[in-house]
mmCIF file of C-alpha atoms and ligand atoms in Angstrom:
data_model
loop_
_atom_site.group_PDB
_atom_site.id
_atom_site.type_symbol
_atom_site.label_atom_id
_atom_site.label_comp_id
_atom_site.label_asym_id
_atom_site.label_seq_id
_atom_site.Cartn_x
_atom_site.Cartn_y
_atom_site.Cartn_z
ATOM 1 C CA UNK A 1 28.427 -46.536 -84.518
ATOM 2 C CA UNK A 2 29.092 -49.878 -82.883
ATOM 3 C CA UNK A 3 27.973 -51.066 -79.496
ATOM 4 C CA UNK A 4 30.472 -53.934 -79.342
ATOM 5 C CA UNK A 5 32.034 -54.074 -75.881
ATOM 6 C CA UNK A 6 34.364 -57.042 -76.437
ATOM 7 C CA UNK A 7 34.695 -60.507 -77.928
ATOM 8 C CA UNK A 8 34.433 -63.483 -75.626
ATOM 9 C CA UNK A 9 35.777 -66.991 -76.057
ATOM 10 C CA UNK A 10 33.006 -69.591 -76.270
ATOM 11 C CA UNK A 11 35.077 -72.055 -74.259
ATOM 12 C CA UNK A 12 37.445 -70.361 -71.807
ATOM 13 C CA UNK A 13 35.570 -67.042 -71.514
ATOM 14 C CA UNK A 14 38.687 -64.929 -72.172
ATOM 15 C CA UNK A 15 37.805 -61.403 -73.276
ATOM 16 C CA UNK A 16 39.302 -59.797 -76.389
ATOM 17 C CA UNK A 17 39.352 -56.144 -77.549
ATOM 18 C CA UNK A 18 36.658 -55.104 -80.062
ATOM 19 C CA UNK A 19 37.193 -53.844 -83.633
ATOM 20 C CA UNK A 20 40.125 -56.090 -84.514
ATOM 21 C CA UNK A 21 40.628 -58.929 -86.989
ATOM 22 C CA UNK A 22 40.352 -62.244 -85.172
ATOM 23 C CA UNK A 23 40.375 -65.911 -85.835
ATOM 24 C CA UNK A 24 40.251 -68.280 -82.845
ATOM 25 C CA UNK A 25 40.939 -67.596 -79.168
ATOM 26 C CA UNK A 26 44.381 -68.562 -77.847
ATOM 27 C CA UNK A 27 42.723 -71.743 -76.501
ATOM 28 C CA UNK A 28 41.628 -72.706 -80.033
ATOM 29 C CA UNK A 29 37.880 -72.053 -79.624
ATOM 30 C CA UNK A 30 35.569 -69.648 -81.520
ATOM 31 C CA UNK A 31 34.979 -66.078 -80.314
ATOM 32 C CA UNK A 32 31.568 -64.495 -79.752
ATOM 33 C CA UNK A 33 30.870 -60.764 -80.187
ATOM 34 C CA UNK A 34 29.321 -59.064 -77.136
ATOM 35 C CA UNK A 35 27.388 -55.779 -77.167
ATOM 36 C CA UNK A 36 26.145 -53.162 -74.749
ATOM 37 C CA UNK A 37 22.589 -54.479 -75.022
ATOM 38 C CA UNK A 38 21.188 -51.989 -72.529
ATOM 39 C CA UNK A 39 22.178 -49.177 -74.869
ATOM 40 C CA UNK A 40 21.051 -51.130 -77.930
ATOM 41 C CA UNK A 41 17.596 -51.529 -76.342
ATOM 42 C CA UNK A 42 17.140 -47.745 -76.324
ATOM 43 C CA UNK A 43 16.809 -47.658 -80.115
ATOM 44 C CA UNK A 44 16.328 -51.273 -81.206
ATOM 45 C CA UNK A 45 12.682 -51.475 -80.202
ATOM 46 C CA UNK A 46 10.513 -54.281 -81.574
ATOM 47 C CA UNK A 47 7.431 -52.209 -82.347
ATOM 48 C CA UNK A 48 9.457 -49.416 -83.931
ATOM 49 C CA UNK A 49 11.193 -51.498 -86.602
ATOM 50 C CA UNK A 50 8.724 -51.020 -89.459
ATOM 51 C CA UNK A 51 10.435 -47.960 -90.930
ATOM 52 C CA UNK A 52 13.852 -49.584 -91.152
ATOM 53 C CA UNK A 53 15.447 -50.861 -94.349
ATOM 54 C CA UNK A 54 14.435 -54.382 -95.452
ATOM 55 C CA UNK A 55 17.898 -55.902 -95.060
ATOM 56 C CA UNK A 56 19.748 -57.417 -92.116
ATOM 57 C CA UNK A 57 21.304 -54.000 -91.505
ATOM 58 C CA UNK A 58 18.038 -53.032 -89.831
ATOM 59 C CA UNK A 59 19.612 -54.669 -86.735
ATOM 60 C CA UNK A 60 22.574 -52.295 -86.896
ATOM 61 C CA UNK A 61 22.867 -51.927 -83.095
ATOM 62 C CA UNK A 62 23.664 -55.633 -82.720
ATOM 63 C CA UNK A 63 26.072 -55.854 -85.645
ATOM 64 C CA UNK A 64 29.813 -55.200 -85.284
ATOM 65 C CA UNK A 65 30.468 -52.576 -87.998
ATOM 66 C CA UNK A 66 31.612 -49.156 -86.736
ATOM 67 C CA UNK A 67 31.292 -46.992 -89.857
ATOM 68 C CA UNK A 68 28.358 -47.061 -92.298
ATOM 69 C CA UNK A 69 30.809 -46.482 -95.139
ATOM 70 C CA UNK A 70 32.368 -49.929 -94.498
ATOM 71 C CA UNK A 71 29.124 -51.762 -95.188
ATOM 72 C CA UNK A 72 28.967 -53.965 -98.273
ATOM 73 C CA UNK A 73 25.327 -54.604 -99.119
ATOM 74 C CA UNK A 74 23.618 -56.490 -101.921
ATOM 75 C CA UNK A 75 20.216 -56.528 -100.222
ATOM 76 C CA UNK A 76 20.826 -59.462 -97.853
ATOM 77 C CA UNK A 77 18.384 -60.498 -95.173
ATOM 78 C CA UNK A 78 14.770 -59.724 -94.286
ATOM 79 C CA UNK A 79 13.664 -62.667 -96.402
ATOM 80 C CA UNK A 80 9.995 -63.694 -96.347
ATOM 81 C CA UNK A 81 8.564 -65.883 -93.605
ATOM 82 C CA UNK A 82 5.873 -67.729 -95.513
ATOM 83 C CA UNK A 83 2.837 -69.198 -93.792
ATOM 84 C CA UNK A 84 2.681 -72.679 -95.377
ATOM 85 C CA UNK A 85 -1.071 -73.100 -95.501
ATOM 86 C CA UNK A 86 -1.387 -75.954 -98.013
ATOM 87 C CA UNK A 87 1.519 -77.982 -96.713
ATOM 88 C CA UNK A 88 0.456 -77.228 -93.142
ATOM 89 C CA UNK A 89 -3.056 -78.475 -93.840
ATOM 90 C CA UNK A 90 -1.692 -81.701 -95.284
ATOM 91 C CA UNK A 91 0.432 -82.255 -92.163
ATOM 92 C CA UNK A 92 -2.167 -81.059 -89.654
ATOM 93 C CA UNK A 93 -0.039 -78.027 -88.763
ATOM 94 C CA UNK A 94 -1.941 -74.732 -88.937
ATOM 95 C CA UNK A 95 1.138 -72.817 -87.749
ATOM 96 C CA UNK A 96 3.837 -74.001 -90.109
ATOM 97 C CA UNK A 97 6.202 -71.337 -91.506
ATOM 98 C CA UNK A 98 8.951 -71.411 -94.113
ATOM 99 C CA UNK A 99 11.859 -68.978 -93.944
ATOM 100 C CA UNK A 100 12.735 -68.581 -97.615
ATOM 101 C CA UNK A 101 16.448 -67.894 -97.624
ATOM 102 C CA UNK A 102 16.729 -68.451 -101.380
ATOM 103 C CA UNK A 103 15.835 -64.783 -101.773
ATOM 104 C CA UNK A 104 19.210 -63.649 -100.480
ATOM 105 C CA UNK A 105 21.946 -62.417 -102.849
ATOM 106 C CA UNK A 106 23.641 -65.434 -104.495
ATOM 107 C CA UNK A 107 20.579 -67.501 -103.585
ATOM 108 C CA UNK A 108 21.441 -68.672 -100.085
ATOM 109 C CA UNK A 109 21.510 -67.698 -96.422
ATOM 110 C CA UNK A 110 25.314 -67.712 -96.627
ATOM 111 C CA UNK A 111 25.050 -64.131 -97.899
ATOM 112 C CA UNK A 112 24.160 -63.012 -94.363
ATOM 113 C CA UNK A 113 27.356 -64.175 -92.725
ATOM 114 C CA UNK A 114 29.600 -63.142 -95.553
ATOM 115 C CA UNK A 115 28.041 -59.670 -95.887
ATOM 116 C CA UNK A 116 28.941 -58.970 -92.270
ATOM 117 C CA UNK A 117 32.361 -60.671 -92.379
ATOM 118 C CA UNK A 118 33.369 -58.939 -95.625
ATOM 119 C CA UNK A 119 32.112 -55.585 -94.330
ATOM 120 C CA UNK A 120 34.177 -55.997 -91.167
ATOM 121 C CA UNK A 121 37.211 -56.987 -93.240
ATOM 122 C CA UNK A 122 36.610 -53.884 -95.351
ATOM 123 C CA UNK A 123 36.517 -51.743 -92.224
ATOM 124 C CA UNK A 124 39.724 -53.302 -90.905
ATOM 125 C CA UNK A 125 41.582 -52.821 -94.203
ATOM 126 C CA UNK A 126 41.881 -56.537 -95.027
ATOM 127 C CA UNK A 127 42.130 -57.024 -98.796
ATOM 128 C CA UNK A 128 42.587 -60.790 -99.261
ATOM 129 C CA UNK A 129 40.015 -63.249 -97.986
ATOM 130 C CA UNK A 130 40.316 -67.030 -98.193
ATOM 131 C CA UNK A 131 37.922 -69.786 -97.265
ATOM 132 C CA UNK A 132 37.111 -73.458 -97.718
ATOM 133 C CA UNK A 133 33.482 -73.830 -98.805
ATOM 134 C CA UNK A 134 30.970 -76.589 -99.443
ATOM 135 C CA UNK A 135 29.624 -74.295 -102.187
ATOM 136 C CA UNK A 136 27.183 -71.554 -101.240
ATOM 137 C CA UNK A 137 29.456 -69.708 -98.850
ATOM 138 C CA UNK A 138 32.068 -69.453 -101.590
ATOM 139 C CA UNK A 139 29.640 -67.743 -103.949
ATOM 140 C CA UNK A 140 28.595 -65.304 -101.246
ATOM 141 C CA UNK A 141 32.177 -64.443 -100.305
ATOM 142 C CA UNK A 142 33.058 -63.927 -103.966
ATOM 143 C CA UNK A 143 30.124 -61.520 -104.393
ATOM 144 C CA UNK A 144 30.951 -59.305 -101.410
ATOM 145 C CA UNK A 145 34.658 -59.372 -102.195
ATOM 146 C CA UNK A 146 33.805 -58.163 -105.706
ATOM 147 C CA UNK A 147 31.659 -55.351 -104.323
ATOM 148 C CA UNK A 148 34.409 -54.336 -101.934
ATOM 149 C CA UNK A 149 37.195 -54.623 -104.521
ATOM 150 C CA UNK A 150 38.906 -57.339 -102.472
ATOM 151 C CA UNK A 151 40.486 -60.617 -103.518
ATOM 152 C CA UNK A 152 38.856 -63.926 -102.650
ATOM 153 C CA UNK A 153 40.351 -67.427 -102.754
ATOM 154 C CA UNK A 154 37.905 -70.304 -102.393
ATOM 155 C CA UNK A 155 38.794 -73.951 -101.842
ATOM 156 C CA UNK A 156 35.921 -76.249 -102.826
ATOM 157 C CA UNK A 157 35.415 -80.002 -102.984
ATOM 158 C CA UNK A 158 35.530 -81.174 -106.609
ATOM 159 C CA UNK A 159 32.002 -82.606 -106.126
ATOM 160 C CA UNK A 160 30.558 -79.125 -105.452
ATOM 161 C CA UNK A 161 27.526 -78.319 -107.673
ATOM 162 C CA UNK A 162 28.621 -76.719 -110.920
ATOM 163 C CA UNK A 163 26.621 -73.534 -110.302
ATOM 164 C CA UNK A 164 28.668 -72.849 -107.162
ATOM 165 C CA UNK A 165 31.909 -73.159 -109.083
ATOM 166 C CA UNK A 166 30.669 -70.987 -111.940
ATOM 167 C CA UNK A 167 29.405 -68.204 -109.699
ATOM 168 C CA UNK A 168 32.738 -67.992 -107.884
ATOM 169 C CA UNK A 169 34.697 -67.793 -111.140
ATOM 170 C CA UNK A 170 32.376 -65.204 -112.653
ATOM 171 C CA UNK A 171 32.488 -63.129 -109.471
ATOM 172 C CA UNK A 172 36.241 -62.945 -109.839
ATOM 173 C CA UNK A 173 37.403 -65.322 -107.119
ATOM 174 C CA UNK A 174 40.369 -67.648 -107.353
ATOM 175 C CA UNK A 175 38.872 -71.162 -107.180
ATOM 176 C CA UNK A 176 40.836 -74.242 -106.131
ATOM 177 C CA UNK A 177 39.094 -77.625 -106.457
ATOM 178 C CA UNK A 178 40.162 -80.226 -103.916
ATOM 179 C CA UNK A 179 39.379 -83.907 -103.857
ATOM 180 C CA UNK A 180 37.566 -84.743 -100.608
ATOM 181 C CA UNK A 181 35.311 -82.791 -98.256
ATOM 182 C CA UNK A 182 35.330 -79.218 -96.928
ATOM 183 C CA UNK A 183 37.647 -80.449 -94.186
ATOM 184 C CA UNK A 184 40.269 -81.438 -96.799
ATOM 185 C CA UNK A 185 39.725 -78.039 -98.447
ATOM 186 C CA UNK A 186 40.564 -76.286 -95.181
ATOM 187 C CA UNK A 187 43.742 -78.312 -94.818
ATOM 188 C CA UNK A 188 44.755 -77.600 -98.418
ATOM 189 C CA UNK A 189 44.025 -73.889 -97.990
ATOM 190 C CA UNK A 190 46.232 -73.572 -94.934
ATOM 191 C CA UNK A 191 49.032 -75.375 -96.772
ATOM 192 C CA UNK A 192 48.820 -73.353 -99.988
ATOM 193 C CA UNK A 193 48.295 -69.828 -98.723
ATOM 194 C CA UNK A 194 51.150 -68.117 -96.999
ATOM 195 C CA UNK A 195 50.317 -67.402 -93.368
ATOM 196 C CA UNK A 196 49.624 -63.719 -92.812
ATOM 197 C CA UNK A 197 48.966 -62.780 -96.419
ATOM 198 C CA UNK A 198 45.391 -64.090 -96.691
ATOM 199 C CA UNK A 199 42.774 -63.717 -93.991
ATOM 200 C CA UNK A 200 40.946 -66.944 -93.088
ATOM 201 C CA UNK A 201 37.141 -66.502 -93.044
ATOM 202 C CA UNK A 202 36.256 -70.169 -92.390
ATOM 203 C CA UNK A 203 33.013 -70.830 -90.503
ATOM 204 C CA UNK A 204 33.426 -69.998 -86.805
ATOM 205 C CA UNK A 205 37.169 -69.422 -87.222
ATOM 206 C CA UNK A 206 36.108 -65.849 -87.958
ATOM 207 C CA UNK A 207 33.739 -64.271 -85.417
ATOM 208 C CA UNK A 208 31.681 -61.912 -87.587
ATOM 209 C CA UNK A 209 29.981 -64.405 -89.932
ATOM 210 C CA UNK A 210 27.991 -65.664 -86.960
ATOM 211 C CA UNK A 211 26.690 -62.134 -86.376
ATOM 212 C CA UNK A 212 25.228 -62.030 -89.882
ATOM 213 C CA UNK A 213 23.577 -65.400 -89.556
ATOM 214 C CA UNK A 214 22.014 -64.695 -86.178
ATOM 215 C CA UNK A 215 19.768 -62.120 -87.877
ATOM 216 C CA UNK A 216 17.552 -64.971 -89.133
ATOM 217 C CA UNK A 217 16.228 -65.348 -85.589
ATOM 218 C CA UNK A 218 15.647 -61.599 -85.135
ATOM 219 C CA UNK A 219 13.652 -61.638 -88.366
ATOM 220 C CA UNK A 220 11.528 -64.625 -87.390
ATOM 221 C CA UNK A 221 10.534 -62.955 -84.104
ATOM 222 C CA UNK A 222 9.841 -59.646 -85.828
ATOM 223 C CA UNK A 223 7.856 -61.298 -88.625
ATOM 224 C CA UNK A 224 5.760 -63.257 -86.107
ATOM 225 C CA UNK A 225 4.851 -59.968 -84.408
ATOM 226 C CA UNK A 226 7.032 -60.616 -81.351
ATOM 227 C CA UNK A 227 6.024 -64.239 -80.867
ATOM 228 C CA UNK A 228 8.667 -66.916 -80.477
ATOM 229 C CA UNK A 229 8.043 -70.083 -82.514
ATOM 230 C CA UNK A 230 7.890 -73.303 -80.532
ATOM 231 C CA UNK A 231 10.281 -75.170 -82.792
ATOM 232 C CA UNK A 232 12.825 -74.424 -85.494
ATOM 233 C CA UNK A 233 14.281 -77.019 -87.853
ATOM 234 C CA UNK A 234 17.621 -76.127 -89.352
ATOM 235 C CA UNK A 235 19.916 -78.018 -91.769
ATOM 236 C CA UNK A 236 23.254 -78.158 -90.008
ATOM 237 C CA UNK A 237 26.767 -78.375 -91.393
ATOM 238 C CA UNK A 238 29.345 -76.116 -89.740
ATOM 239 C CA UNK A 239 26.621 -74.916 -87.364
ATOM 240 C CA UNK A 240 26.988 -71.134 -87.613
ATOM 241 C CA UNK A 241 23.287 -70.675 -88.330
ATOM 242 C CA UNK A 242 22.177 -72.769 -85.383
ATOM 243 C CA UNK A 243 24.673 -71.307 -82.926
ATOM 244 C CA UNK A 244 24.039 -67.788 -84.252
ATOM 245 C CA UNK A 245 20.289 -68.055 -83.771
ATOM 246 C CA UNK A 246 20.722 -69.425 -80.255
ATOM 247 C CA UNK A 247 22.902 -66.392 -79.464
ATOM 248 C CA UNK A 248 20.247 -64.122 -80.985
ATOM 249 C CA UNK A 249 17.588 -65.502 -78.624
ATOM 250 C CA UNK A 250 19.877 -64.775 -75.673
ATOM 251 C CA UNK A 251 20.314 -61.204 -76.938
ATOM 252 C CA UNK A 252 16.614 -60.680 -77.662
ATOM 253 C CA UNK A 253 15.787 -61.560 -74.064
ATOM 254 C CA UNK A 254 18.168 -58.864 -72.825
ATOM 255 C CA UNK A 255 16.787 -56.398 -75.355
ATOM 256 C CA UNK A 256 13.285 -57.019 -74.036
ATOM 257 C CA UNK A 257 12.079 -58.425 -77.373
ATOM 258 C CA UNK A 258 11.214 -61.824 -75.917
ATOM 259 C CA UNK A 259 10.469 -62.985 -72.417
ATOM 260 C CA UNK A 260 12.536 -66.046 -71.747
ATOM 261 C CA UNK A 261 10.886 -68.715 -73.830
ATOM 262 C CA UNK A 262 13.104 -69.951 -76.611
ATOM 263 C CA UNK A 263 12.227 -72.311 -79.427
ATOM 264 C CA UNK A 264 13.259 -75.934 -79.369
ATOM 265 C CA UNK A 265 16.059 -76.201 -81.918
ATOM 266 C CA UNK A 266 16.238 -79.233 -84.164
ATOM 267 C CA UNK A 267 19.299 -79.904 -86.224
ATOM 268 C CA UNK A 268 18.918 -81.991 -89.366
ATOM 269 C CA UNK A 269 21.834 -83.710 -91.089
ATOM 270 C CA UNK A 270 22.179 -86.246 -93.910
ATOM 271 C CA UNK A 271 22.319 -89.956 -93.133
ATOM 272 C CA UNK A 272 25.603 -90.083 -95.063
ATOM 273 C CA UNK A 273 27.185 -87.369 -92.889
ATOM 274 C CA UNK A 274 25.733 -86.994 -89.413
ATOM 275 C CA UNK A 275 28.460 -86.282 -86.841
ATOM 276 C CA UNK A 276 26.272 -84.048 -84.679
ATOM 277 C CA UNK A 277 23.379 -86.527 -84.698
ATOM 278 C CA UNK A 278 25.717 -89.291 -83.529
ATOM 279 C CA UNK A 279 27.287 -87.151 -80.809
ATOM 280 C CA UNK A 280 23.858 -85.985 -79.632
ATOM 281 C CA UNK A 281 22.572 -89.562 -79.414
ATOM 282 C CA UNK A 282 25.666 -90.699 -77.517
ATOM 283 C CA UNK A 283 25.446 -87.825 -75.044
ATOM 284 C CA UNK A 284 28.875 -86.484 -76.054
ATOM 285 C CA UNK A 285 30.034 -82.869 -75.693
ATOM 286 C CA UNK A 286 32.153 -83.006 -78.861
ATOM 287 C CA UNK A 287 31.553 -84.785 -82.181
ATOM 288 C CA UNK A 288 34.020 -87.227 -83.755
ATOM 289 C CA UNK A 289 34.838 -86.756 -87.419
ATOM 290 C CA UNK A 290 32.488 -88.605 -89.829
ATOM 291 C CA UNK A 291 34.373 -90.973 -92.150
ATOM 292 C CA UNK A 292 33.656 -90.825 -95.891
ATOM 293 C CA UNK A 293 30.863 -88.188 -95.862
ATOM 294 C CA UNK A 294 28.363 -88.603 -98.717
ATOM 295 C CA UNK A 295 25.163 -86.714 -99.534
ATOM 296 C CA UNK A 296 23.498 -84.787 -102.359
ATOM 297 C CA UNK A 297 23.069 -81.921 -99.892
ATOM 298 C CA UNK A 298 26.516 -80.445 -100.484
ATOM 299 C CA UNK A 299 26.073 -77.924 -97.663
ATOM 300 C CA UNK A 300 25.664 -80.786 -95.192
ATOM 301 C CA UNK A 301 28.799 -82.635 -96.298
ATOM 302 C CA UNK A 302 30.731 -81.339 -93.300
ATOM 303 C CA UNK A 303 32.433 -84.235 -91.460
ATOM 304 C CA UNK A 304 33.605 -82.214 -88.454
ATOM 305 C CA UNK A 305 32.968 -78.743 -87.103
ATOM 306 C CA UNK A 306 34.995 -76.565 -84.780
ATOM 307 C CA UNK A 307 31.756 -75.336 -83.167
ATOM 308 C CA UNK A 308 30.451 -78.861 -82.458
ATOM 309 C CA UNK A 309 30.309 -78.256 -78.688
ATOM 310 C CA UNK A 310 28.345 -75.027 -79.218
ATOM 311 C CA UNK A 311 25.779 -76.781 -81.417
ATOM 312 C CA UNK A 312 25.353 -79.595 -78.915
ATOM 313 C CA UNK A 313 24.895 -77.063 -76.096
ATOM 314 C CA UNK A 314 22.211 -75.187 -78.081
ATOM 315 C CA UNK A 315 20.354 -78.387 -78.978
ATOM 316 C CA UNK A 316 20.351 -79.667 -75.392
ATOM 317 C CA UNK A 317 19.747 -76.232 -73.868
ATOM 318 C CA UNK A 318 16.652 -75.787 -76.005
ATOM 319 C CA UNK A 319 15.290 -79.312 -75.354
ATOM 320 C CA UNK A 320 15.696 -79.978 -79.051
ATOM 321 C CA UNK A 321 17.327 -82.855 -80.887
ATOM 322 C CA UNK A 322 19.478 -83.808 -83.848
ATOM 323 C CA UNK A 323 18.254 -86.206 -86.497
ATOM 324 C CA UNK A 324 19.374 -87.519 -89.873
ATOM 325 C CA UNK A 325 17.345 -87.989 -93.053
ATOM 326 C CA UNK A 326 18.120 -89.868 -96.267
ATOM 327 C CA UNK A 327 18.937 -88.247 -99.595
ATOM 328 C CA UNK A 328 15.828 -89.801 -101.140
ATOM 329 C CA UNK A 329 13.634 -88.278 -98.421
ATOM 330 C CA UNK A 330 15.247 -84.885 -99.151
ATOM 331 C CA UNK A 331 14.361 -85.260 -102.838
ATOM 332 C CA UNK A 332 10.736 -86.190 -102.080
ATOM 333 C CA UNK A 333 10.489 -83.241 -99.717
ATOM 334 C CA UNK A 334 11.879 -80.859 -102.363
ATOM 335 C CA UNK A 335 9.150 -82.037 -104.714
ATOM 336 C CA UNK A 336 6.473 -81.637 -102.040
ATOM 337 C CA UNK A 337 7.594 -78.095 -101.164
ATOM 338 C CA UNK A 338 7.536 -77.205 -104.841
ATOM 339 C CA UNK A 339 4.082 -78.688 -105.461
ATOM 340 C CA UNK A 340 2.366 -77.451 -102.323
ATOM 341 C CA UNK A 341 4.012 -74.104 -101.658
ATOM 342 C CA UNK A 342 5.583 -73.029 -104.953
ATOM 343 C CA UNK A 343 9.093 -73.029 -103.525
ATOM 344 C CA UNK A 344 12.092 -74.416 -105.377
ATOM 345 C CA UNK A 345 14.407 -75.181 -102.525
ATOM 346 C CA UNK A 346 17.735 -76.981 -102.212
ATOM 347 C CA UNK A 347 18.237 -80.494 -100.770
ATOM 348 C CA UNK A 348 19.205 -78.890 -97.437
ATOM 349 C CA UNK A 349 15.811 -77.142 -97.409
ATOM 350 C CA UNK A 350 14.122 -80.417 -98.340
ATOM 351 C CA UNK A 351 15.887 -82.019 -95.391
ATOM 352 C CA UNK A 352 13.982 -79.788 -92.965
ATOM 353 C CA UNK A 353 10.602 -81.029 -94.219
ATOM 354 C CA UNK A 354 11.795 -84.643 -94.154
ATOM 355 C CA UNK A 355 12.918 -84.055 -90.549
ATOM 356 C CA UNK A 356 9.610 -82.423 -89.624
ATOM 357 C CA UNK A 357 7.736 -85.539 -90.748
ATOM 358 C CA UNK A 358 9.971 -87.749 -88.626
ATOM 359 C CA UNK A 359 9.566 -85.488 -85.599
ATOM 360 C CA UNK A 360 5.770 -85.525 -85.962
ATOM 361 C CA UNK A 361 5.810 -89.309 -86.427
ATOM 362 C CA UNK A 362 7.953 -89.805 -83.312
ATOM 363 C CA UNK A 363 5.770 -87.499 -81.205
ATOM 364 C CA UNK A 364 8.513 -84.882 -80.712
ATOM 365 C CA UNK A 365 6.272 -82.195 -82.195
ATOM 366 C CA UNK A 366 2.518 -81.750 -82.072
ATOM 367 C CA UNK A 367 -0.052 -80.257 -84.447
ATOM 368 C CA UNK A 368 -0.821 -77.071 -82.534
ATOM 369 C CA UNK A 369 2.812 -75.919 -82.334
ATOM 370 C CA UNK A 370 4.280 -73.078 -84.383
ATOM 371 C CA UNK A 371 7.185 -74.436 -86.366
ATOM 372 C CA UNK A 372 9.701 -72.748 -88.686
ATOM 373 C CA UNK A 373 11.617 -74.618 -91.382
ATOM 374 C CA UNK A 374 14.727 -72.912 -92.769
ATOM 375 C CA UNK A 375 14.921 -73.297 -96.540
ATOM 376 C CA UNK A 376 18.540 -72.233 -96.716
ATOM 377 C CA UNK A 377 19.189 -72.036 -100.467
ATOM 378 C CA UNK A 378 17.619 -71.944 -103.883
ATOM 379 C CA UNK A 379 17.083 -75.149 -105.843
ATOM 380 C CA UNK A 380 18.371 -73.338 -108.934
ATOM 381 C CA UNK A 381 21.908 -73.744 -107.616
ATOM 382 C CA UNK A 382 21.603 -77.544 -107.716
ATOM 383 C CA UNK A 383 21.149 -78.386 -111.414
ATOM 384 C CA UNK A 384 22.485 -81.902 -110.866
ATOM 385 C CA UNK A 385 19.799 -82.534 -108.235
ATOM 386 C CA UNK A 386 17.007 -80.958 -110.314
ATOM 387 C CA UNK A 387 18.009 -83.305 -113.125
ATOM 388 C CA UNK A 388 17.391 -86.274 -110.795
ATOM 389 C CA UNK A 389 13.925 -84.900 -109.959
ATOM 390 C CA UNK A 390 12.951 -84.181 -113.575
ATOM 391 C CA UNK A 391 14.856 -86.727 -115.653
ATOM 392 C CA UNK A 392 15.019 -85.989 -119.361
ATOM 393 C CA UNK A 393 13.146 -82.681 -119.147
ATOM 394 C CA UNK A 394 16.205 -80.465 -119.758
HETATM 395 C C1 LIG B 401 22.151 -74.611 -98.390
HETATM 396 C C2 LIG B 401 22.877 -74.849 -97.102
HETATM 397 N N1 LIG B 401 22.169 -75.161 -96.016
HETATM 398 C C3 LIG B 401 22.765 -75.388 -94.815
HETATM 399 C C4 LIG B 401 24.144 -75.338 -94.680
HETATM 400 C C5 LIG B 401 24.770 -75.588 -93.330
HETATM 401 O O1 LIG B 401 24.974 -74.366 -92.708
HETATM 402 P P1 LIG B 401 25.755 -74.117 -91.341
HETATM 403 O O2 LIG B 401 27.202 -74.054 -91.695
HETATM 404 O O3 LIG B 401 25.230 -72.833 -90.801
HETATM 405 O O4 LIG B 401 25.469 -75.259 -90.432
HETATM 406 C C6 LIG B 401 24.925 -74.988 -95.797
HETATM 407 C C7 LIG B 401 26.392 -74.895 -95.686
HETATM 408 O O5 LIG B 401 27.136 -74.912 -96.624
HETATM 409 C C8 LIG B 401 24.275 -74.734 -97.032
HETATM 410 O O6 LIG B 401 24.973 -74.393 -98.131
HETATM 411 ZN ZN1 LIG B 402 39.504 -69.350 -75.189
#
């Protein structure tokens, strides 16, 4: 069963047939999956969700897979939304929530997008998947490719945390280390792999990853009992999570889950790689490439993104903002999340708390508001960073 009606170009609006393998539209922009939401609303009913399975496949009506037998599942999604009482008290925020994405397979939210993309590839008979990755996405692709008996080729920057490289190798993927950033990895991948033989599942160059990631927003609304948070703070690299959640809010309105209010979306980047922050501040519709990107948050070392215009639209459309934080503020925030809430998050997760403090300090957010921070990956995947936080203890 699939309620996909068509795919639609995010820039030129051109419509494309459903149930096919796609990369970009003929105009070079990402494609968005569209559904018959009126039909979906007949069965996807907010107060009837409790009996469904605790994975992202509980939102089956708004996912693109046609046959259940195509689904590759390692238990992704439906991660806890934790009410951060101690941290909230310290910050004067009684309604602060943490979406703990470390509990996904392979320890990061990247499992969501890759579960859906690999399942779709499985359905369409694609056997060879290739991707440039800042780290976590590679591990997730390798895991689902292994489950589906497919081949995976992952191009990673040579500075990627060692755990990311090891997981990919152990999960049977072909790993190519490239000097430079994820952008250089993409270039290298397209040069090395023969066109047509490998399918490119790069962020937003493949339309189904976004569908997996959008489920974070469905979960937040469901877990808050149908309430929409007032603000969400999300660590942004390629932007699929941000753009996906914005799309989910549009869908939830049509499904009758929410009534038109959407959260303000805040994008956090690293001071050493902040192309979206710069473009947002300058009022631009597209973001120029960031020269010499540097940060300990490997997932945020993304100097340019094909979905830049979609991120900027979501940030402005939601009356949100984009802001950058320093690596040392990410480290302090990781420690604070660990000490106050018992959560070992990644630097990208730490970045959301560092951003929250700035937003409170600048008067962007106020104490009574309900706020969700997305802790996108487990700290266990960043041994090099943990070593900095606990020198000599290993
Ligand atoms: C832990 C972590 N957080 C955030 C991001 C950025 O995600 P997105 O591409 O959805 O902007 C990444 C990307 O690699 C990541 O690994
Ligand atoms: Zn187009």
